[in-house]
mmCIF file of C-alpha atoms and ligand atoms in Angstrom:
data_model
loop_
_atom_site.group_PDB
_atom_site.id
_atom_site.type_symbol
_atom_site.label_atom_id
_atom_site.label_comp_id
_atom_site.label_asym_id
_atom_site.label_seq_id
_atom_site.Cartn_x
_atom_site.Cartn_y
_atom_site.Cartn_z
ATOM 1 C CA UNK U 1354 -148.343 -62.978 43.714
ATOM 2 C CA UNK U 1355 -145.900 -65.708 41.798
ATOM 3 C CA UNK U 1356 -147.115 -63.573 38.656
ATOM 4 C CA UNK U 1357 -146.999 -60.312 39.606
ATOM 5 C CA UNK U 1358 -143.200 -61.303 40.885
ATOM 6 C CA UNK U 1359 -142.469 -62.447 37.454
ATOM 7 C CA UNK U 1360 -141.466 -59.331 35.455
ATOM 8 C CA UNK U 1361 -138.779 -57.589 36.974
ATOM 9 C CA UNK U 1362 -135.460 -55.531 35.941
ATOM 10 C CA UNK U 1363 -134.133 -59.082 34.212
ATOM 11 C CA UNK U 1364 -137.109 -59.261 31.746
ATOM 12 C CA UNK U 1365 -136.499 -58.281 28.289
ATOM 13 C CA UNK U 1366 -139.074 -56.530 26.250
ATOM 14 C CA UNK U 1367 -140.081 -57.037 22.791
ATOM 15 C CA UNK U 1368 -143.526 -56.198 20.775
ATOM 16 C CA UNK U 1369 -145.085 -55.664 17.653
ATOM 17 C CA UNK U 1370 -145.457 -52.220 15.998
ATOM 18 C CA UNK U 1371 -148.058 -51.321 13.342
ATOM 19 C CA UNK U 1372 -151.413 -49.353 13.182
ATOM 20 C CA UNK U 1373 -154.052 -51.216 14.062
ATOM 21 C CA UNK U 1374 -152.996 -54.115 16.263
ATOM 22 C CA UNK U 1375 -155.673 -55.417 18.953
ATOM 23 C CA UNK U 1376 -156.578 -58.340 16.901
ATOM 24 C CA UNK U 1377 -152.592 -59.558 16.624
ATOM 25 C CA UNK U 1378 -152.222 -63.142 17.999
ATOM 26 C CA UNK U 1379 -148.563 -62.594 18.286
ATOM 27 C CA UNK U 1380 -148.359 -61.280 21.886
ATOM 28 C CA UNK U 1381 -150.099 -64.225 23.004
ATOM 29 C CA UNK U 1382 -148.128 -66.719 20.355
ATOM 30 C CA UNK U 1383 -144.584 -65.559 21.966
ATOM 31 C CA UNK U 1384 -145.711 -65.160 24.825
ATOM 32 C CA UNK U 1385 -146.450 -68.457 25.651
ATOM 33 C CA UNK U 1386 -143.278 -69.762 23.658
ATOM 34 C CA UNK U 1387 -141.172 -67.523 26.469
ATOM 35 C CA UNK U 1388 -143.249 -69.273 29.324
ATOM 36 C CA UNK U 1389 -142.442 -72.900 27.644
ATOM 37 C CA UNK U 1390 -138.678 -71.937 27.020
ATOM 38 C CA UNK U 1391 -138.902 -70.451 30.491
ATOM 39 C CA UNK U 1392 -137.348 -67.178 29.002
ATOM 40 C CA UNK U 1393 -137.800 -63.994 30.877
ATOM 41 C CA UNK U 1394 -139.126 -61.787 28.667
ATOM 42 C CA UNK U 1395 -142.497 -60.090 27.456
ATOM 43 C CA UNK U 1396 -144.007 -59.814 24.631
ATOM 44 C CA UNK U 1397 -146.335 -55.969 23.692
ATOM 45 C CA UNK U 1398 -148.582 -54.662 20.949
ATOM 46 C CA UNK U 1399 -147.822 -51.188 20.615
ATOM 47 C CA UNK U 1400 -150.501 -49.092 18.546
ATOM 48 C CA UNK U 1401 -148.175 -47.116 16.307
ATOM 49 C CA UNK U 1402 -149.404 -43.501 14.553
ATOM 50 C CA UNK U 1403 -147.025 -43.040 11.637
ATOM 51 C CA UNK U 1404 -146.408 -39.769 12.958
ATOM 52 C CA UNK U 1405 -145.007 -41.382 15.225
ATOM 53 C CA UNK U 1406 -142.797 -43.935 13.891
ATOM 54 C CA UNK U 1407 -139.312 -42.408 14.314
ATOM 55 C CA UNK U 1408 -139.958 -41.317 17.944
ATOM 56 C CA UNK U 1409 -141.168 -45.148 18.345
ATOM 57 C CA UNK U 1410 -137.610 -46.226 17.345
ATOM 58 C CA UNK U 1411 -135.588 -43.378 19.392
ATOM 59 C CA UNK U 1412 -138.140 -45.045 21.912
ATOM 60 C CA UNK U 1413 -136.667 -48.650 21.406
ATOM 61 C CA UNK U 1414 -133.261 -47.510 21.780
ATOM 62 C CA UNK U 1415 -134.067 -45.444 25.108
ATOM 63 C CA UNK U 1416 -135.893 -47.812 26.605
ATOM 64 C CA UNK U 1417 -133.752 -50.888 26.043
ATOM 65 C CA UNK U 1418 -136.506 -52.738 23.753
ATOM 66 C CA UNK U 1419 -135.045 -55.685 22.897
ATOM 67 C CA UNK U 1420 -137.069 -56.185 19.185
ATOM 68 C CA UNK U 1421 -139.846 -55.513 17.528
ATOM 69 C CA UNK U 1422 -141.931 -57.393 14.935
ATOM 70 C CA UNK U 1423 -143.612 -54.806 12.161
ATOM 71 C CA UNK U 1424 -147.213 -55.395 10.572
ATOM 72 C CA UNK U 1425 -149.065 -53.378 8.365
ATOM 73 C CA UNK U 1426 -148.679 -50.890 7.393
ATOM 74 C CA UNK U 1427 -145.144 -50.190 8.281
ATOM 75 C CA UNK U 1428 -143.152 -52.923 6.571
ATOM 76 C CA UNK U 1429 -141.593 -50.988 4.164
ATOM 77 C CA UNK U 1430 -141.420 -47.420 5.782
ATOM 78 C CA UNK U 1431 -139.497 -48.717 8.571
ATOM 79 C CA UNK U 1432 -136.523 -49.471 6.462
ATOM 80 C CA UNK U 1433 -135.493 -45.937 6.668
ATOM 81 C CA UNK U 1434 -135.183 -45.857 10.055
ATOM 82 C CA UNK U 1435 -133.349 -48.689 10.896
ATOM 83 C CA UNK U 1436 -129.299 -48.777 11.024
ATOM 84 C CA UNK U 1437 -129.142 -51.504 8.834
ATOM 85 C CA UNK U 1438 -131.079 -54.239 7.107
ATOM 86 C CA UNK U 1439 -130.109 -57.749 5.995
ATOM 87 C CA UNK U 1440 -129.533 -59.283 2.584
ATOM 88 C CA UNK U 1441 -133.144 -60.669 1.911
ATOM 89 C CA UNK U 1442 -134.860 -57.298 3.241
ATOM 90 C CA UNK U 1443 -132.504 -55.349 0.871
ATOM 91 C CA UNK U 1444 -134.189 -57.490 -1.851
ATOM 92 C CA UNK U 1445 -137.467 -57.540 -0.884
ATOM 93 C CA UNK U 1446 -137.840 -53.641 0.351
ATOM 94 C CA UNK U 1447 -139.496 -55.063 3.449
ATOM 95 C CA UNK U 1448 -139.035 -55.281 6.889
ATOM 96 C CA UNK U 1449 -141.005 -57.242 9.690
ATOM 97 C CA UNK U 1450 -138.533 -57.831 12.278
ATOM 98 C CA UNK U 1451 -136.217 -55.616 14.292
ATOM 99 C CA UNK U 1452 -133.603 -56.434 16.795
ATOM 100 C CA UNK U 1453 -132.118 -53.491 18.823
ATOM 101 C CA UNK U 1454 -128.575 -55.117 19.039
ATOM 102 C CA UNK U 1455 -127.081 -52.075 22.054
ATOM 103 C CA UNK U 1456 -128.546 -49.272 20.301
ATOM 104 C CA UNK U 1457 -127.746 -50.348 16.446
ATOM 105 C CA UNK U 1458 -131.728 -50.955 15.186
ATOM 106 C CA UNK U 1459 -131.225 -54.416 12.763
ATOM 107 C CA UNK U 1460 -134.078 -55.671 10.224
ATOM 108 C CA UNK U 1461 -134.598 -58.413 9.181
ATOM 109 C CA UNK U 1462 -137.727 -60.101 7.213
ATOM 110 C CA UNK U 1463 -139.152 -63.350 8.773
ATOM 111 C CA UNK U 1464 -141.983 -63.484 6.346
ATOM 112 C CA UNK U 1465 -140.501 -64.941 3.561
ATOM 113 C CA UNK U 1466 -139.739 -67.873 5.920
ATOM 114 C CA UNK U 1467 -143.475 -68.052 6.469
ATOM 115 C CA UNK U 1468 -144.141 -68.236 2.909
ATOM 116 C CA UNK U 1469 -141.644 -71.071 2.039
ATOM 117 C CA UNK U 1470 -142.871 -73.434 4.861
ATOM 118 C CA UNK U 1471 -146.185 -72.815 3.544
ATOM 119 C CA UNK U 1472 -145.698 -73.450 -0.022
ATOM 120 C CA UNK U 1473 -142.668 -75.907 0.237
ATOM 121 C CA UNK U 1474 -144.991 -79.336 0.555
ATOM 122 C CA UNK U 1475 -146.604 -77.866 -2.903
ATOM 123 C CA UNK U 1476 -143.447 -77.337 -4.587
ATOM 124 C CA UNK U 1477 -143.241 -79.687 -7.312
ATOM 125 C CA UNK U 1478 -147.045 -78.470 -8.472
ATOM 126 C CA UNK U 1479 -145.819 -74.958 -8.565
ATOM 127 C CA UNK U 1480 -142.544 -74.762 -10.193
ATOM 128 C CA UNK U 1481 -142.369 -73.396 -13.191
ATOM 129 C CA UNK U 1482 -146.508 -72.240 -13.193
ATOM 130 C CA UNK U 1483 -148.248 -69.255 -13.435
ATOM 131 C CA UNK U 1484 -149.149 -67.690 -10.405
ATOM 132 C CA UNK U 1485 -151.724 -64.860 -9.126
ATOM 133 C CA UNK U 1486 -150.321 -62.728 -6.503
ATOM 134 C CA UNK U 1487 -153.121 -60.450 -5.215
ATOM 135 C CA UNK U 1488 -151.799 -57.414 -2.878
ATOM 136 C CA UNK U 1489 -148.596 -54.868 -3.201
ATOM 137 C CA UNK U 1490 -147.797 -54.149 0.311
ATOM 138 C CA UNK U 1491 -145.150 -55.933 2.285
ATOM 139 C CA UNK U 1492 -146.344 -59.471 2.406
ATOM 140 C CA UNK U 1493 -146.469 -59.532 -1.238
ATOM 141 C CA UNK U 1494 -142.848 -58.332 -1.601
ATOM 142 C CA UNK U 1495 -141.520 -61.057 0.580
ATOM 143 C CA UNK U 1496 -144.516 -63.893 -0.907
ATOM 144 C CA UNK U 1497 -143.135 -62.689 -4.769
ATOM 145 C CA UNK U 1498 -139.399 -62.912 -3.454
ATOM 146 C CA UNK U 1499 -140.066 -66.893 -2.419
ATOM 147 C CA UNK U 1500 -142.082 -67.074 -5.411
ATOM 148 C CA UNK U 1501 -138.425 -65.790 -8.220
ATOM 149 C CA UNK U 1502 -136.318 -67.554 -5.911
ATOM 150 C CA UNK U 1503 -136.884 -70.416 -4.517
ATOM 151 C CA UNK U 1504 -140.311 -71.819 -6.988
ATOM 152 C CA UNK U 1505 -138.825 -70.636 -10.156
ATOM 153 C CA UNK U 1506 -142.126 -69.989 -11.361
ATOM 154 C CA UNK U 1507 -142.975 -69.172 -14.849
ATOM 155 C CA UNK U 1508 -145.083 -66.174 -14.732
ATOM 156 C CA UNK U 1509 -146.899 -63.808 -11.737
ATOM 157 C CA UNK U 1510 -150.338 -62.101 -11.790
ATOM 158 C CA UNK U 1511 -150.161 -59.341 -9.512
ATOM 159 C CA UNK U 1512 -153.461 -58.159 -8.747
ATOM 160 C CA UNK U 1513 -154.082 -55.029 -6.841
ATOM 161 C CA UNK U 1514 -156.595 -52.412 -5.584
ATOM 162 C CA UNK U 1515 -154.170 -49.558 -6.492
ATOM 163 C CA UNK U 1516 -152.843 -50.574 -10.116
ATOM 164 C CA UNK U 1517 -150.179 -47.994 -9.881
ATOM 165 C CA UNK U 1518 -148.414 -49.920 -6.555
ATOM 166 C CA UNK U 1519 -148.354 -53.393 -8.932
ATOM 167 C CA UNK U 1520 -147.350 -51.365 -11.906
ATOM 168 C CA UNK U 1521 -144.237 -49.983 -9.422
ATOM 169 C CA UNK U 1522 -143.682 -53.323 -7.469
ATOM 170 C CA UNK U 1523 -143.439 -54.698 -11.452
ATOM 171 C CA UNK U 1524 -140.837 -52.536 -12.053
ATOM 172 C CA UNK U 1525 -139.037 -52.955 -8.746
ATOM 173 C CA UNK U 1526 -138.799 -56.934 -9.159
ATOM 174 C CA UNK U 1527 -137.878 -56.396 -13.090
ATOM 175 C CA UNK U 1528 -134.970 -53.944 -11.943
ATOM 176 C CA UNK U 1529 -133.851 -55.653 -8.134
ATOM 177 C CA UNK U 1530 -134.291 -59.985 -9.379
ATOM 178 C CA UNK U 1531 -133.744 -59.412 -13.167
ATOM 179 C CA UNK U 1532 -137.570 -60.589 -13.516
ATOM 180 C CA UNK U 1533 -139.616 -59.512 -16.308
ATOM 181 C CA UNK U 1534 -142.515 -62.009 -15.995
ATOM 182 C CA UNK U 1535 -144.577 -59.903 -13.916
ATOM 183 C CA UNK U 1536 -147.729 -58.482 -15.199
ATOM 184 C CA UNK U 1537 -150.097 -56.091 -13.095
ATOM 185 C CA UNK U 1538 -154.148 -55.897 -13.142
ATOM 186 C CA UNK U 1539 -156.179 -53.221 -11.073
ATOM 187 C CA UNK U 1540 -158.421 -55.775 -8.348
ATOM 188 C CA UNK U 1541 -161.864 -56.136 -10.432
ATOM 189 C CA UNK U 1542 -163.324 -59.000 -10.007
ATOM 190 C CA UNK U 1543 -165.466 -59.469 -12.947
ATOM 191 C CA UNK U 1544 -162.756 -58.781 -15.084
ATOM 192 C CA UNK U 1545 -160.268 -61.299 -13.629
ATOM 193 C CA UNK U 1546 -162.095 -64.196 -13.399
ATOM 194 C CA UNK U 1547 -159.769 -65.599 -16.918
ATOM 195 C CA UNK U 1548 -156.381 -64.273 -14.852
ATOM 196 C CA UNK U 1549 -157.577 -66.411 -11.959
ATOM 197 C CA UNK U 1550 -158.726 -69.080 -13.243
ATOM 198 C CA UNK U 1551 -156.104 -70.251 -15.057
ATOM 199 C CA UNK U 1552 -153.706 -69.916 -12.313
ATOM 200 C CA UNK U 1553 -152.168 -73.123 -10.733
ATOM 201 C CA UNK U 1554 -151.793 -70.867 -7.480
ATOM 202 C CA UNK U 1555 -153.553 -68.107 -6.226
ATOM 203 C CA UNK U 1556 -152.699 -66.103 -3.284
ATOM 204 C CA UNK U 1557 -153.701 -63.373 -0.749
ATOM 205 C CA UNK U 1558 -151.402 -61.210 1.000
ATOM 206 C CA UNK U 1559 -154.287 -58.449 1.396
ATOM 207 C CA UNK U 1560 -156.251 -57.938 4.647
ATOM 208 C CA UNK U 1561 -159.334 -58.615 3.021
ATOM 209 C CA UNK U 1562 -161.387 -61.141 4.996
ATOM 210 C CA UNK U 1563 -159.653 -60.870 7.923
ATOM 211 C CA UNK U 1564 -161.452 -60.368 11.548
ATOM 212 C CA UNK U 1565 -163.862 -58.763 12.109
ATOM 213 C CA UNK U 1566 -164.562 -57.935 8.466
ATOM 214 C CA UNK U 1567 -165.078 -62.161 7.771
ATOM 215 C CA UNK U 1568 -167.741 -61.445 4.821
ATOM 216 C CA UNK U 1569 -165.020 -59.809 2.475
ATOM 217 C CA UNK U 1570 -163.250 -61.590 -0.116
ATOM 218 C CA UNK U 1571 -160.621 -60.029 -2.360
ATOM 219 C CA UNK U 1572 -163.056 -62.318 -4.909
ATOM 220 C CA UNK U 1573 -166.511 -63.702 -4.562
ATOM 221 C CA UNK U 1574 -166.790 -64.759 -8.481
ATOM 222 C CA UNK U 1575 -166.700 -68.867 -7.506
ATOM 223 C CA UNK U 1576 -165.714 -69.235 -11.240
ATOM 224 C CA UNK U 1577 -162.459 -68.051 -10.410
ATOM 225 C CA UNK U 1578 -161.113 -71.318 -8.963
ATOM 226 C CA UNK U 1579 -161.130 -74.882 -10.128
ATOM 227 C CA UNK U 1580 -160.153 -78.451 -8.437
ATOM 228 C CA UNK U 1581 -156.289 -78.062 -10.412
ATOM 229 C CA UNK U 1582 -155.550 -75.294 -7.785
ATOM 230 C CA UNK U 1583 -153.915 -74.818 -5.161
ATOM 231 C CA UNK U 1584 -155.542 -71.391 -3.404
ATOM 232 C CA UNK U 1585 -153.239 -69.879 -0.024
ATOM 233 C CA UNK U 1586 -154.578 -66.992 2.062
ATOM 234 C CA UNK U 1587 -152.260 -65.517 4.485
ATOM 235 C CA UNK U 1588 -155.042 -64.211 6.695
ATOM 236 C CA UNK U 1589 -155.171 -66.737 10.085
ATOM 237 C CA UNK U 1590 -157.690 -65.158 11.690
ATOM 238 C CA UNK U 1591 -160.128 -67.006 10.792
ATOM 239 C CA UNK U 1592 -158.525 -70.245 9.556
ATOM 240 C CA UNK U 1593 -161.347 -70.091 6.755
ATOM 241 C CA UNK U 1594 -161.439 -67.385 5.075
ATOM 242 C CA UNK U 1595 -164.289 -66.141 3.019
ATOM 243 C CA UNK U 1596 -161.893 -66.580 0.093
ATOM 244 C CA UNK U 1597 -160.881 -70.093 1.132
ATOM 245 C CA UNK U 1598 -164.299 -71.432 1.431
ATOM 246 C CA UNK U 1599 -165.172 -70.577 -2.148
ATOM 247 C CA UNK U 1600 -161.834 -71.828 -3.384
ATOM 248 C CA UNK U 1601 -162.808 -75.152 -1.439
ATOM 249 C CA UNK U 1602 -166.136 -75.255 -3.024
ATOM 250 C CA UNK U 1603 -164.857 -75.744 -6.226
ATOM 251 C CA UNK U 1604 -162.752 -78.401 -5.397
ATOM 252 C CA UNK U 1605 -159.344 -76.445 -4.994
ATOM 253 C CA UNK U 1606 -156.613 -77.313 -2.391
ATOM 254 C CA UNK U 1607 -156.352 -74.137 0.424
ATOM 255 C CA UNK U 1608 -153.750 -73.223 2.434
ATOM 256 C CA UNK U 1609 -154.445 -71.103 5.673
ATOM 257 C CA UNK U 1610 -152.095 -68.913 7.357
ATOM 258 C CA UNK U 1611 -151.673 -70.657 10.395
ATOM 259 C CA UNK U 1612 -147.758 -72.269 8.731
ATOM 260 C CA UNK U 1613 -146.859 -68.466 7.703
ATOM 261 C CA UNK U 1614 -148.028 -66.510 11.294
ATOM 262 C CA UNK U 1615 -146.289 -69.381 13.049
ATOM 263 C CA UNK U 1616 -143.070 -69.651 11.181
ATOM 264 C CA UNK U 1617 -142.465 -66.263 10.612
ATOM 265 C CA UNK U 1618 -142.883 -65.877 14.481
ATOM 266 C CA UNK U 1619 -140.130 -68.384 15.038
ATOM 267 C CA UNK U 1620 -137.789 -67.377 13.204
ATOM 268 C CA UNK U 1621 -138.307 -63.645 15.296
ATOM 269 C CA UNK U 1622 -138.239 -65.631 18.236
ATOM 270 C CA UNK U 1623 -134.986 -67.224 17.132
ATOM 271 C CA UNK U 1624 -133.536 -63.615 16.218
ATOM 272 C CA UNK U 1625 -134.091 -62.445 19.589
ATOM 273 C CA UNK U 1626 -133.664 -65.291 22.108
ATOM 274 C CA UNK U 1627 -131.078 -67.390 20.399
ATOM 275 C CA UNK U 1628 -133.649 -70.432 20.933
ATOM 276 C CA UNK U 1629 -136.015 -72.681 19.025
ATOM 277 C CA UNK U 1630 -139.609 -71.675 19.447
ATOM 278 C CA UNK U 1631 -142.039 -75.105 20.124
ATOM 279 C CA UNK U 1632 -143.613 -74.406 17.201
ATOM 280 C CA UNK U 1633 -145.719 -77.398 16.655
ATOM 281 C CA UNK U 1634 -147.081 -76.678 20.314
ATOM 282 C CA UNK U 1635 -147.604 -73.272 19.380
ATOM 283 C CA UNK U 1636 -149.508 -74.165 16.608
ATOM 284 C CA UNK U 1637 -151.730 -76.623 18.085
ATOM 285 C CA UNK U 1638 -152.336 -73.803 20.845
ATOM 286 C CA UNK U 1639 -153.259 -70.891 18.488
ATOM 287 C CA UNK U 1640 -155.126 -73.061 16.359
ATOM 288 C CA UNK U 1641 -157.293 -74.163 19.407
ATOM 289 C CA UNK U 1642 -158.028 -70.419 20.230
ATOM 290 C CA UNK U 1643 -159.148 -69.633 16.963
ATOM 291 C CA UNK U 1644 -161.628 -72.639 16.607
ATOM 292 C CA UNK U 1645 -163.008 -71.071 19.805
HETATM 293 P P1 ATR L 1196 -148.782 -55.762 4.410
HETATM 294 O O1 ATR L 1196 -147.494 -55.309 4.957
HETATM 295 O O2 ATR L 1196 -149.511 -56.715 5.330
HETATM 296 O O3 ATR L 1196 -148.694 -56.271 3.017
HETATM 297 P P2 ATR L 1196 -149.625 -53.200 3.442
HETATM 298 O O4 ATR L 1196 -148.227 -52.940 3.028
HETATM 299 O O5 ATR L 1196 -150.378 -52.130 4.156
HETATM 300 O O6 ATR L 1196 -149.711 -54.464 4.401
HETATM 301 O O7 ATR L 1196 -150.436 -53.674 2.150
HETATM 302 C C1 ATR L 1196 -151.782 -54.002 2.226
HETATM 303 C C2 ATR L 1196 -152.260 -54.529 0.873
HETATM 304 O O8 ATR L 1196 -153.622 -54.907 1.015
HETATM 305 C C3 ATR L 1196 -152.205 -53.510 -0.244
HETATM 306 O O9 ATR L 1196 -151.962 -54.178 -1.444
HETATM 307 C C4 ATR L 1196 -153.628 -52.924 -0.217
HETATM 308 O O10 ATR L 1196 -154.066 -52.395 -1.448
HETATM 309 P P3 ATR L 1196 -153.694 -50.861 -1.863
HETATM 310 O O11 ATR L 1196 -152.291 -50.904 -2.410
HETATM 311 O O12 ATR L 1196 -154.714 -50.502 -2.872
HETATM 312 O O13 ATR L 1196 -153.806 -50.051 -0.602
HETATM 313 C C5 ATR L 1196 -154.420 -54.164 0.085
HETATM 314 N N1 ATR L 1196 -155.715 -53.860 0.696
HETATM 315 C C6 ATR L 1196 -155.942 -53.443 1.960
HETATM 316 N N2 ATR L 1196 -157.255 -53.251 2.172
HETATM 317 C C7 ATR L 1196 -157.888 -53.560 1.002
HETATM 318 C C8 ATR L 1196 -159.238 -53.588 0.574
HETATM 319 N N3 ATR L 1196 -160.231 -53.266 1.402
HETATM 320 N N4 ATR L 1196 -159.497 -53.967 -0.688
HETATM 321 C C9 ATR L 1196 -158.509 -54.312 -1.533
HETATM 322 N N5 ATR L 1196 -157.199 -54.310 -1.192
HETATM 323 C C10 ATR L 1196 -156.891 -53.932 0.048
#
């Protein structure tokens, strides 16, 4: 009874939007943050048509939603739908977090937090490298933002199914950071193996690999990685990738995306509640339920 009691006209309601979303660990990620901060509020997945996306956000307003974190493959269409987006977002063209402050729809982008508490304990071995971004949806805008600005490095790969969206993400980072050291390759393997190998980091911001399709790999040429790299795959779910394991085979350092889904979550948290999420309980927890 205690839990049915619990949610009542003082809880506040916030979500995730984005098409699909029933393997998302966030609901259960802030939603045991709120139970540790004792915060009354819940946490929803919302299954989002984009034919629906601008009655979604009237929706927010109507209903009193307090925010909403975006995932793929919204990021970037949102934008046009908020009231306003901050500094970094305006940058990066992407937008994963939204806080209905009374009716005026905010964004903000937590993912680029993600990305620098991943990367920061490599930074010295990165600075001024080359490095192979592969994706050119939203969590490569924010992963090549961190990349210009805050790892100064020398040169970036960017490696995608669709050459046309790296050519145009090129161009956007040449025109919006004053970068010109961008160069853009169609994703075929065979024909890459060079641009990856002689990468000091190589990273994946695609949903390839991710549950339930484990046996995918954006690459599954081993020759592509070496024991002088440092491989990161944003994917969590699992913790070891396809595309980690081979990186780990030949000797390279990997980095799951357990630091970016938790960090980026915090920061939303913070944005909402005002508090500090537990994050090195949180991590601990979802790490346990995805060993399971
Ligand atoms: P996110 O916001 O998470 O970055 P997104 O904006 O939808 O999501 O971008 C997804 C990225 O993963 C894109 O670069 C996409 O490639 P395309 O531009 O060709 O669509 C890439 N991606 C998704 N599924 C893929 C697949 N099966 N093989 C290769 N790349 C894929």
């Amino acid at each position: 009874m205690n839990s049915l009691n619990k949610f009542n006209h003082n809880t506040t309601v916030v979500g995730v939007i984005g098409h699909p979303i029933k393997h998302s660990f966030s609901p259960l990620m802030h939603n045991i943050s709120f139970e540790l901060n004792d915060l009354k509020y819940v946490y929803l997945p919302f299954d989002i048509l984009q034919s629906n996306l601008e009655d979604a956000m009237k929706g927010m307003v109507a209903l009193g939603i307090k925010g909403f974190n975006v995932t793929l493959p919204y990021k970037e269409k949102i934008i046009e739908l908020l009231n306003e987006i901050s500094e970094e977002s305006t940058i990066i063209g992407a937008v994963n977090t939204i806080v209905n402050d009374n009716g005026k729809l905010i964004g903000y982008n937590t993912d680029v937090h993600g990305v620098l508490a991943s990367l920061t304990p490599y930074k010295e071995e990165i600075t001024d490298k080359t490095v192979t971004v592969i994706g050119a949806g939203g969590s490569a805008r924010s992963t090549i933002f961190a990349l210009i600005r805050n790892f100064k490095v020398k040169k970036i790969n960017l490696v995608n199914r669709t050459a046309q969206k790296a050519e145009s993400l090129r161009d956007y980072f040449a025109a919006k950071m004053l970068y010109k050291s961008i160069k853009s390759f169609e994703l075929v393997p065979p024909d890459l193996v060079d641009v990856f190998a002689k990468s000091k980091l190589i990273i994946n911001t695609t949903s390839v690999g991710m549950f339930p399709d484990i046996d995918d790999s954006p690459t599954t040429i081993a020759e592509s990685f070496n024991n002088k790299q440092i491989v990161f795959d944003l994917i969590y779910n699992p913790l070891k990738t396809k595309f980690l394991k081979l990186a780990a085979s030949k000797g390279a350092k990997t980095i799951n995306g357990l630091t970016m889904f938790v960090e980026q979550g915090a920061k939303s948290f913070e944005l909402w509640t005002g508090e500090e999420m537990p994050v090195d309980k949180i991590k601990t927890t979802i790490k346990s339920y995805l060993e399971q």
